[in-house]
mmCIF file with all atom_site columns, C-alpha atoms in Angstrom:
data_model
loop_
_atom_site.group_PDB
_atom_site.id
_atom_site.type_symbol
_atom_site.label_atom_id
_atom_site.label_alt_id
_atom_site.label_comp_id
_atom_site.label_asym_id
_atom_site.label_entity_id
_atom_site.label_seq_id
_atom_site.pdbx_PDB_ins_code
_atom_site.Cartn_x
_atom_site.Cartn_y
_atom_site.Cartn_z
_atom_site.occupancy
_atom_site.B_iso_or_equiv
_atom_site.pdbx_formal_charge
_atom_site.auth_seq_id
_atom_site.auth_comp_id
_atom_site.auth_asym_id
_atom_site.auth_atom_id
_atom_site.pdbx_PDB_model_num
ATOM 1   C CA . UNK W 1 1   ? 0.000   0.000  0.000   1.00 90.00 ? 1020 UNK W CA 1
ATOM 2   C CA . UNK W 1 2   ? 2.789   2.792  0.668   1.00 91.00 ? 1021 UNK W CA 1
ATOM 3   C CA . UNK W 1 3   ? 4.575   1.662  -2.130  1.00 95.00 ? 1022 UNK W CA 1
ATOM 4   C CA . UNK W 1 4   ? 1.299   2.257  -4.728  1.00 96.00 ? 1023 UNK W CA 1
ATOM 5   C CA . UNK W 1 5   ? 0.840   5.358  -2.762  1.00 96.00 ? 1024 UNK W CA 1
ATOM 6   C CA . UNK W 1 6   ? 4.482   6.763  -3.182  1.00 97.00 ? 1025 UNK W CA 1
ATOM 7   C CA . UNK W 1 7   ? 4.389   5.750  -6.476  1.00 97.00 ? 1026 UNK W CA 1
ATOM 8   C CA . UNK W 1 8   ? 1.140   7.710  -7.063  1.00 97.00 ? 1027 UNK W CA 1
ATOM 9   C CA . UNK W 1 9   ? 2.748   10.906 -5.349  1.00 97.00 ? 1028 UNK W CA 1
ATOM 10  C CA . UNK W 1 10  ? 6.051   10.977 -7.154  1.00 98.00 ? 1029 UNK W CA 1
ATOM 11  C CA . UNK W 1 11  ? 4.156   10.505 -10.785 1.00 98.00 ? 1030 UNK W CA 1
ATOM 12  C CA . UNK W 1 12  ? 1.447   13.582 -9.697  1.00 97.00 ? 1031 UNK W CA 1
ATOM 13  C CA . UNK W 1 13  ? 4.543   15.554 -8.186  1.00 98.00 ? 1032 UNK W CA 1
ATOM 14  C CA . UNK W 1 14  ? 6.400   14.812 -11.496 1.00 97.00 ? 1033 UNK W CA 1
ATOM 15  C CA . UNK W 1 15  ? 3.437   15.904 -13.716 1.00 96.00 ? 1034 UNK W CA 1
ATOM 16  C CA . UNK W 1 16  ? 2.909   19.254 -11.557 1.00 96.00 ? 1035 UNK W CA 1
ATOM 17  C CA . UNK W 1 17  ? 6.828   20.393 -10.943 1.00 97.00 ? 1036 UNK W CA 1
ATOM 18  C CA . UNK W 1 18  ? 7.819   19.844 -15.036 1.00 97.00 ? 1037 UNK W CA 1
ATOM 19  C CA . UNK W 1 19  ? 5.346   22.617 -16.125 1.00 97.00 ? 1038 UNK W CA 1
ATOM 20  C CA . UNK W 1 20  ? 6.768   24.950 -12.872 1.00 97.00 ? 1039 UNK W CA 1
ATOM 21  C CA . UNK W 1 21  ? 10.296  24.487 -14.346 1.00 97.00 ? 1040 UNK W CA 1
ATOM 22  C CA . UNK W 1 22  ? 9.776   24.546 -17.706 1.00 96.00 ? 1041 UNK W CA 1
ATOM 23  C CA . UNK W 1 23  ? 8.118   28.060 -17.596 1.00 95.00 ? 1042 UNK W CA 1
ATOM 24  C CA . UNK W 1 24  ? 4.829   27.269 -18.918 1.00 96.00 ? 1043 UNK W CA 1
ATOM 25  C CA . UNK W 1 25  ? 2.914   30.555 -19.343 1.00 96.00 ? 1044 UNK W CA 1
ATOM 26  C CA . UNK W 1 26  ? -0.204  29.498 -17.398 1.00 96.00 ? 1045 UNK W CA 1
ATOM 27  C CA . UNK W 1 27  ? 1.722   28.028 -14.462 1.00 96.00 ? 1046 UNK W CA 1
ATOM 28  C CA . UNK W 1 28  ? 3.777   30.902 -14.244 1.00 96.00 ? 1047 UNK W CA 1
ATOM 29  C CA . UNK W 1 29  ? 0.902   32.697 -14.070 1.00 97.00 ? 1048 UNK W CA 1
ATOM 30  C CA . UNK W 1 30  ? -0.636  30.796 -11.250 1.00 96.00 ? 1049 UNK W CA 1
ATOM 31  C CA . UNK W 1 31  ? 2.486   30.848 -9.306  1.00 97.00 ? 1050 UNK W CA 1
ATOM 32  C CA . UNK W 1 32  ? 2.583   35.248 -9.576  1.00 97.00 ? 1051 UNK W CA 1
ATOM 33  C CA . UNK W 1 33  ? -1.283  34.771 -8.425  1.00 97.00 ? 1052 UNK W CA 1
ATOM 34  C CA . UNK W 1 34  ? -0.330  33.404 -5.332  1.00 97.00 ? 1053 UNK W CA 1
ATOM 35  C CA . UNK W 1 35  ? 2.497   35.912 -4.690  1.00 97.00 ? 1054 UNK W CA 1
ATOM 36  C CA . UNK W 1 36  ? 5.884   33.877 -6.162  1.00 97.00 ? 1055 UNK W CA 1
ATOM 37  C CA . UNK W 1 37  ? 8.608   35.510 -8.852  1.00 97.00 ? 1056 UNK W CA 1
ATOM 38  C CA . UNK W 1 38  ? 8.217   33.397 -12.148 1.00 97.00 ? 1057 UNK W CA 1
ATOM 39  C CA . UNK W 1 39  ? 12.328  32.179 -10.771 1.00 97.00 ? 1058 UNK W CA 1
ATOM 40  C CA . UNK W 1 40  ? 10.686  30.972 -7.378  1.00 97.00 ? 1059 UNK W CA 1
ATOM 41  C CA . UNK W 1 41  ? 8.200   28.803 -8.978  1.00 97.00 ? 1060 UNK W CA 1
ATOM 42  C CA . UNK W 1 42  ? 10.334  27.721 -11.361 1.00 97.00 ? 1061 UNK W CA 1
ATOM 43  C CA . UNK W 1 43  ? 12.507  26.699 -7.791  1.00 97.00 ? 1062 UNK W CA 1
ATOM 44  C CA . UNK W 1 44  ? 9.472   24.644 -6.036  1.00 97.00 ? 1063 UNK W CA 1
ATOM 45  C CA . UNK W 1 45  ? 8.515   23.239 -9.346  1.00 97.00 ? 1064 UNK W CA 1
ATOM 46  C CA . UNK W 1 46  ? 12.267  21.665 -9.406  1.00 98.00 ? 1065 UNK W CA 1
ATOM 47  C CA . UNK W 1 47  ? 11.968  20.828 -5.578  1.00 97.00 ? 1066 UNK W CA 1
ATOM 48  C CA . UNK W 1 48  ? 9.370   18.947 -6.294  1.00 98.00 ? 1067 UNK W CA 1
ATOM 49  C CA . UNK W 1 49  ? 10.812  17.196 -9.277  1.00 98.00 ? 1068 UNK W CA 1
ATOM 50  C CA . UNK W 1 50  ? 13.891  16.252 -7.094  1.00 98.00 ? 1069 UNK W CA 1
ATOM 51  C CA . UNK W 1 51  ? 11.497  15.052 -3.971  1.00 97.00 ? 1070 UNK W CA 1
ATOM 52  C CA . UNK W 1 52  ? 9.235   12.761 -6.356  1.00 98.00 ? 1071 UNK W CA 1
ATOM 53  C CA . UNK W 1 53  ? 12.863  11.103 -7.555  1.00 98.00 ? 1072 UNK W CA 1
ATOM 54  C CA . UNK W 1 54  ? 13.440  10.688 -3.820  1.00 98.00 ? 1073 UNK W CA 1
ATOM 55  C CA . UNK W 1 55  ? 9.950   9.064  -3.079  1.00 97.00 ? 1074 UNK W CA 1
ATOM 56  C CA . UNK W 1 56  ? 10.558  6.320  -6.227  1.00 96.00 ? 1075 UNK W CA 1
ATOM 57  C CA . UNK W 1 57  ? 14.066  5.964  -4.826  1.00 97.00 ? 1076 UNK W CA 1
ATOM 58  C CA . UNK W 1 58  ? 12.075  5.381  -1.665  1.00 96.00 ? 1077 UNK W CA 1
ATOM 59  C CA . UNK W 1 59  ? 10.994  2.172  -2.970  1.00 95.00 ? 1078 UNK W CA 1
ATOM 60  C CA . UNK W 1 60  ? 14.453  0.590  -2.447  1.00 96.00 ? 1079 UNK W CA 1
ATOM 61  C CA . UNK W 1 61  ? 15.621  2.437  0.473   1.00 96.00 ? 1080 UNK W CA 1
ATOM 62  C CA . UNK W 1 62  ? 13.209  3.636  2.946   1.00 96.00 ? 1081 UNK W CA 1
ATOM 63  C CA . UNK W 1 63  ? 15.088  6.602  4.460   1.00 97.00 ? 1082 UNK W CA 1
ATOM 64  C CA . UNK W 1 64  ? 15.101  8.665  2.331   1.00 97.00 ? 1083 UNK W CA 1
ATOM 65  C CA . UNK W 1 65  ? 11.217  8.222  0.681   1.00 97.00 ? 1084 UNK W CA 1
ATOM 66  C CA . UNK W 1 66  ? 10.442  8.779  4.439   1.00 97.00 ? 1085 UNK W CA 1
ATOM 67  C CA . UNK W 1 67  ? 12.193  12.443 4.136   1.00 98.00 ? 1086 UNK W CA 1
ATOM 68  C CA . UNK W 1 68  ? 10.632  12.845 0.561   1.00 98.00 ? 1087 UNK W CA 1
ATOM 69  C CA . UNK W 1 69  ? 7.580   12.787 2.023   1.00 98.00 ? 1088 UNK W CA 1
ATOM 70  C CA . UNK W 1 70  ? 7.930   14.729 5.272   1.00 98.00 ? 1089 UNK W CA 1
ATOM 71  C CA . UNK W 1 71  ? 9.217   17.209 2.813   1.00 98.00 ? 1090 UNK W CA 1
ATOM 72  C CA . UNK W 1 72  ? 6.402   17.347 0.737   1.00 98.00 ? 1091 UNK W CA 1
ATOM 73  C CA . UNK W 1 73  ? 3.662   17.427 3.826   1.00 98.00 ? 1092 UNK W CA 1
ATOM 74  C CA . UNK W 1 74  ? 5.734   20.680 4.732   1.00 98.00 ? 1093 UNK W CA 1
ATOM 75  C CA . UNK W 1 75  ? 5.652   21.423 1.057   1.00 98.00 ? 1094 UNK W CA 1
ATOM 76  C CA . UNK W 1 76  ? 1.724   20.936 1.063   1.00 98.00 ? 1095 UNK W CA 1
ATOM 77  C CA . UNK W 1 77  ? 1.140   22.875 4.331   1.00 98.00 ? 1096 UNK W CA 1
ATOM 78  C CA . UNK W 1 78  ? 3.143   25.497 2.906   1.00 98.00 ? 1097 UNK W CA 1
ATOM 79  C CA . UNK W 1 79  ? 0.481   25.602 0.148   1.00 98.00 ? 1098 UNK W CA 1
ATOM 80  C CA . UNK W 1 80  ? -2.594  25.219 1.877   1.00 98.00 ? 1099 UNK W CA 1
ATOM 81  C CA . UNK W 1 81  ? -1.878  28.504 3.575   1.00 98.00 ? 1100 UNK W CA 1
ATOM 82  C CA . UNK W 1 82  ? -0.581  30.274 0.395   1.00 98.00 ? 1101 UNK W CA 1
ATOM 83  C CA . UNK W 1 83  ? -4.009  29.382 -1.601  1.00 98.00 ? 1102 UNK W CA 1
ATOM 84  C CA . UNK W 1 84  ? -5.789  30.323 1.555   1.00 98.00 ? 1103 UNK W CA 1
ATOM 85  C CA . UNK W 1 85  ? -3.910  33.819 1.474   1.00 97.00 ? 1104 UNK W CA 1
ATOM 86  C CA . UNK W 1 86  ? -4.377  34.449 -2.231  1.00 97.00 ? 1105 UNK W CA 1
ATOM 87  C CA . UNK W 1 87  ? -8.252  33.853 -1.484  1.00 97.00 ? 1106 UNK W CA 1
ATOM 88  C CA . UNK W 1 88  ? -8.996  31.038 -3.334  1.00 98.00 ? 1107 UNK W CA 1
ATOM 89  C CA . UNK W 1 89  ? -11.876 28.721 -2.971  1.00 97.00 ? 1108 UNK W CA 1
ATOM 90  C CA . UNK W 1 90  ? -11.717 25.239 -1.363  1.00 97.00 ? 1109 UNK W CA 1
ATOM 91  C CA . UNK W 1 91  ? -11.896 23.341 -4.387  1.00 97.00 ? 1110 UNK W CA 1
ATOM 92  C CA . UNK W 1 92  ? -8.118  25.336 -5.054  1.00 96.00 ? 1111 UNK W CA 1
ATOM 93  C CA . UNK W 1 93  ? -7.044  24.276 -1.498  1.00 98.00 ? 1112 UNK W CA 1
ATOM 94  C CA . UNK W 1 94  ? -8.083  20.784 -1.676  1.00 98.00 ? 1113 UNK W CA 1
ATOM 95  C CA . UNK W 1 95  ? -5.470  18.947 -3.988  1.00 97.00 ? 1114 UNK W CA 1
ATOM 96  C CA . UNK W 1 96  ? -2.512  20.270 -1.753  1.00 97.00 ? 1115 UNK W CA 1
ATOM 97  C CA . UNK W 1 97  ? -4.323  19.621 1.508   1.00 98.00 ? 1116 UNK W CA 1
ATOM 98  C CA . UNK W 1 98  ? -5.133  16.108 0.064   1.00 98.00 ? 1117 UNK W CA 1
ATOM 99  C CA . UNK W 1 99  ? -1.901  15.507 -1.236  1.00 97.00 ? 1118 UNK W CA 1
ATOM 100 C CA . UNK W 1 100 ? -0.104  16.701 1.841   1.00 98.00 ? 1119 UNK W CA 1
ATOM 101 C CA . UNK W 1 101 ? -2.193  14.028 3.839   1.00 98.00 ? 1120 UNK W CA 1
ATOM 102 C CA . UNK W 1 102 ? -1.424  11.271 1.109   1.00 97.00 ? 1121 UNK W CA 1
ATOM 103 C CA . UNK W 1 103 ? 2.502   12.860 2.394   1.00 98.00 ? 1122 UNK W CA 1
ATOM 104 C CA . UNK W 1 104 ? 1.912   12.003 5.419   1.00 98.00 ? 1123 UNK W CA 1
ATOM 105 C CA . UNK W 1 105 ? 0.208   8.732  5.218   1.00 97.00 ? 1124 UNK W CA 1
ATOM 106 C CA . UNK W 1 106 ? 3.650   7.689  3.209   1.00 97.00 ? 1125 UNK W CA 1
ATOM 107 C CA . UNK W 1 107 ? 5.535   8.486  5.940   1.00 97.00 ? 1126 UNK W CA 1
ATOM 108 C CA . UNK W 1 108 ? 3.513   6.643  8.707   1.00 97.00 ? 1127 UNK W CA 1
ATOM 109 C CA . UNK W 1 109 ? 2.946   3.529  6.517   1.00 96.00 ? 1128 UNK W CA 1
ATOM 110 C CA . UNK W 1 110 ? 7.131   3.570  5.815   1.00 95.00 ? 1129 UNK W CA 1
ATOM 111 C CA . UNK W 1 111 ? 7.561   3.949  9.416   1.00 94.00 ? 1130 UNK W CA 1
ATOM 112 C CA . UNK W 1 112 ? 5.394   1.542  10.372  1.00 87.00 ? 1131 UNK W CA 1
#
């Protein structure tokens, strides 16, 4: 189960950093809505690039998928509040709240 679930994170963390890094016009534009430089986006979209490589390497040594996703429940929080700040509705807040708890749940399940 944490292993489908890590996988599922890493391949939805992939999919959402590579438009962050790569510039794309409309994600840029979503990052300067909720208050980040088009070079600070382009930062968490490679941070989260580099933490869904650590949550597949995960799969063969638990350490450091553990840290990949503490990382991105901090990540998540950290988004929660920044949607909440740039006023945008639940259905905005809800994929980083639900990924941040699908963070977590990696974590516990690894550690357990």
């Amino acid at each position: 189960m944490a292993n489908t679930l890590a996988i599922i994170l890493a391949v939805s963390f992939l999919f959402t950093g590579l438009p962050m890094v790569t510039g794309r016009p409309s994600s840029i534009e979503h990052g300067r809505h909720l208050g980040f430089s088009a070079r600070n986006y382009r930062l968490l979209g490679a941070l989260q690039i580099l933490g869904a490589a650590a949550l597949g390497l995960g799969l063969v040594w638990k350490p450091i998928g553990i840290a990949a996703a503490i990382g991105f429940s901090l990540m998540m929080a950290g988004a929660v509040v920044t949607h909440l700040r740039a006023g945008d509705p639940a259905p905005r807040v809800l994929p980083a709240a639900v990924f941040g708890l699908a963070s977590i749940a990696v974590a516990v399940l690894y550690l357990g």
